Structures are given as structure tokens and as C-alpha cells.
Amino acid sequence: MPEPDDLRSRRLSVLSEQSAQDLDSAEGILGLLTGRAAERLRLAREESEPDAESVAHWVAESERYAELLRGVRKMTPEELRRVVEQLGPVARRSVEEGR
């Protein structure tokens, strides 16, 4: 069985340059947002009096981003572009807030 990097290289070799860049960007954006949502969920749960609404929000966000990340390699070029355009600014804000 090929190593995961081999599969990734083969997949990228059949994509246009723009789609390959979008795939890389989408994976990075979704990875960042999945991690940030999981961290926010952990913090919300660890509060002395966890707010059920906040916990539910971060559970939903964490699941949403994780689901998108799991399916990123099955997305069409248009879906990848949409992820980059819509979630790129969200990721950027998340990083800026974390500083």
C-alpha cells in the first residue's frame, strides 16, 4: 500500500495548479479551525460553571470543521475555492485573536 504522501502527490499531480494550491490552503485552514474549535471547546468545558450554550456552540463548530477536513480531498475545485474564500478570513481572525 502506498504511503499517504504518495497518494497525496499522485492526487496533486492531476489537479490544476490553482486547485492544488486551494487544496493545500483548505487543508491548512480547516486544520487550524478544527484545532481552535477543539481548544475553545476544552476551555468552555473546563470553566468552573460551564455554559451549556457555549459548550454546544463549540461542539457544533468542532464537528463542522472536522467533517469538512475529512472530506476536503473529495471536494470539487469549486468547493475548495469556496472553502478558501469563506473560511480563510475566519482562520485569519482566529489567529489574530490568539496573539
Short mmCIF file of C-alpha atoms in Angstrom, two decimals:
data_model
loop_
_atom_site.label_atom_id
_atom_site.label_comp_id
_atom_site.label_asym_id
_atom_site.label_seq_id
_atom_site.Cartn_x
_atom_site.Cartn_y
_atom_site.Cartn_z
CA MET A 1 0.00 0.00 0.00
CA PRO A 2 1.42 3.43 -0.90
CA GLU A 3 2.38 5.82 1.84
CA PRO A 4 -0.10 8.68 2.44
CA ASP A 5 2.36 11.19 0.96
CA ASP A 6 2.48 9.11 -2.23
CA LEU A 7 -1.30 9.25 -2.51
CA ARG A 8 -1.25 12.98 -1.87
CA SER A 9 1.42 13.55 -4.53
CA ARG A 10 -0.49 11.48 -7.06
CA ARG A 11 -3.71 13.42 -6.29
CA LEU A 12 -1.95 16.76 -6.60
CA SER A 13 -0.33 15.79 -9.89
CA VAL A 14 -3.74 15.56 -11.60
CA LEU A 15 -5.02 18.86 -10.21
CA SER A 16 -4.53 22.23 -11.83
CA GLU A 17 -2.02 24.43 -10.07
CA GLN A 18 -4.81 26.63 -8.66
CA SER A 19 -6.76 23.62 -7.37
CA ALA A 20 -3.64 22.15 -5.78
CA GLN A 21 -2.99 25.46 -4.02
CA ASP A 22 -6.63 25.61 -2.92
CA LEU A 23 -6.38 22.05 -1.59
CA ASP A 24 -3.28 22.95 0.43
CA SER A 25 -4.92 26.14 1.68
CA ALA A 26 -8.21 24.41 2.54
CA GLU A 27 -6.38 21.69 4.47
CA GLY A 28 -4.42 24.29 6.42
CA ILE A 29 -7.45 26.48 7.10
CA LEU A 30 -9.63 23.58 8.18
CA GLY A 31 -6.86 22.07 10.29
CA LEU A 32 -6.36 25.37 12.08
CA LEU A 33 -10.08 25.93 12.62
CA THR A 34 -10.63 22.36 13.80
CA GLY A 35 -7.84 22.74 16.35
CA ARG A 36 -9.01 26.16 17.51
CA ALA A 37 -12.61 24.96 17.93
CA ALA A 38 -11.44 21.91 19.89
CA GLU A 39 -9.35 24.15 22.14
CA ARG A 40 -12.27 26.56 22.71
CA LEU A 41 -14.50 23.56 23.50
CA ARG A 42 -11.98 22.26 26.01
CA LEU A 43 -11.76 25.66 27.70
CA ALA A 44 -15.55 26.02 27.77
CA ARG A 45 -15.92 22.61 29.41
CA GLU A 46 -13.22 23.36 31.99
CA GLU A 47 -14.87 26.53 33.27
CA SER A 48 -15.97 26.33 36.91
CA GLU A 49 -19.58 26.68 35.72
CA PRO A 50 -19.66 25.60 32.07
CA ASP A 51 -22.16 27.48 29.96
CA ALA A 52 -24.23 24.85 28.14
CA GLU A 53 -24.86 27.18 25.19
CA SER A 54 -21.16 27.91 24.75
CA VAL A 55 -20.24 24.24 25.01
CA ALA A 56 -22.93 23.32 22.45
CA HIS A 57 -21.66 26.05 20.10
CA TRP A 58 -18.07 24.80 20.22
CA VAL A 59 -19.16 21.16 19.87
CA ALA A 60 -21.03 22.11 16.69
CA GLU A 61 -18.13 24.20 15.34
CA SER A 62 -15.60 21.48 16.12
CA GLU A 63 -17.71 18.82 14.40
CA ARG A 64 -18.39 21.08 11.41
CA TYR A 65 -14.73 21.81 10.74
CA ALA A 66 -13.66 18.22 11.38
CA GLU A 67 -16.27 16.95 8.91
CA LEU A 68 -15.11 19.42 6.25
CA LEU A 69 -11.49 18.44 6.87
CA ARG A 70 -12.30 14.73 6.49
CA GLY A 71 -13.97 15.41 3.14
CA VAL A 72 -11.56 18.00 1.76
CA ARG A 73 -9.92 15.59 -0.70
CA LYS A 74 -13.30 14.71 -2.20
CA MET A 75 -14.26 18.33 -2.87
CA THR A 76 -14.55 19.72 -6.35
CA PRO A 77 -12.27 22.59 -7.36
CA GLU A 78 -15.24 24.95 -6.89
CA GLU A 79 -15.88 23.65 -3.36
CA LEU A 80 -12.20 24.03 -2.47
CA ARG A 81 -12.21 27.62 -3.73
CA ARG A 82 -15.36 28.34 -1.71
CA VAL A 83 -13.76 26.93 1.48
CA VAL A 84 -10.68 29.11 0.96
CA GLU A 85 -12.74 32.23 0.23
CA GLN A 86 -15.27 31.76 3.04
CA LEU A 87 -13.15 30.29 5.82
CA GLY A 88 -9.79 31.90 5.09
CA PRO A 89 -10.86 35.18 6.74
CA VAL A 90 -12.31 33.23 9.69
CA ALA A 91 -8.98 31.46 10.16
CA ARG A 92 -7.07 34.72 9.86
CA ARG A 93 -9.25 36.34 12.56
CA SER A 94 -8.79 33.29 14.76
CA VAL A 95 -5.02 33.57 14.52
CA GLU A 96 -5.11 37.31 15.21
CA GLU A 97 -7.32 36.77 18.28
CA GLY A 98 -4.88 34.15 19.54
CA ARG A 99 -1.97 36.58 19.58
#
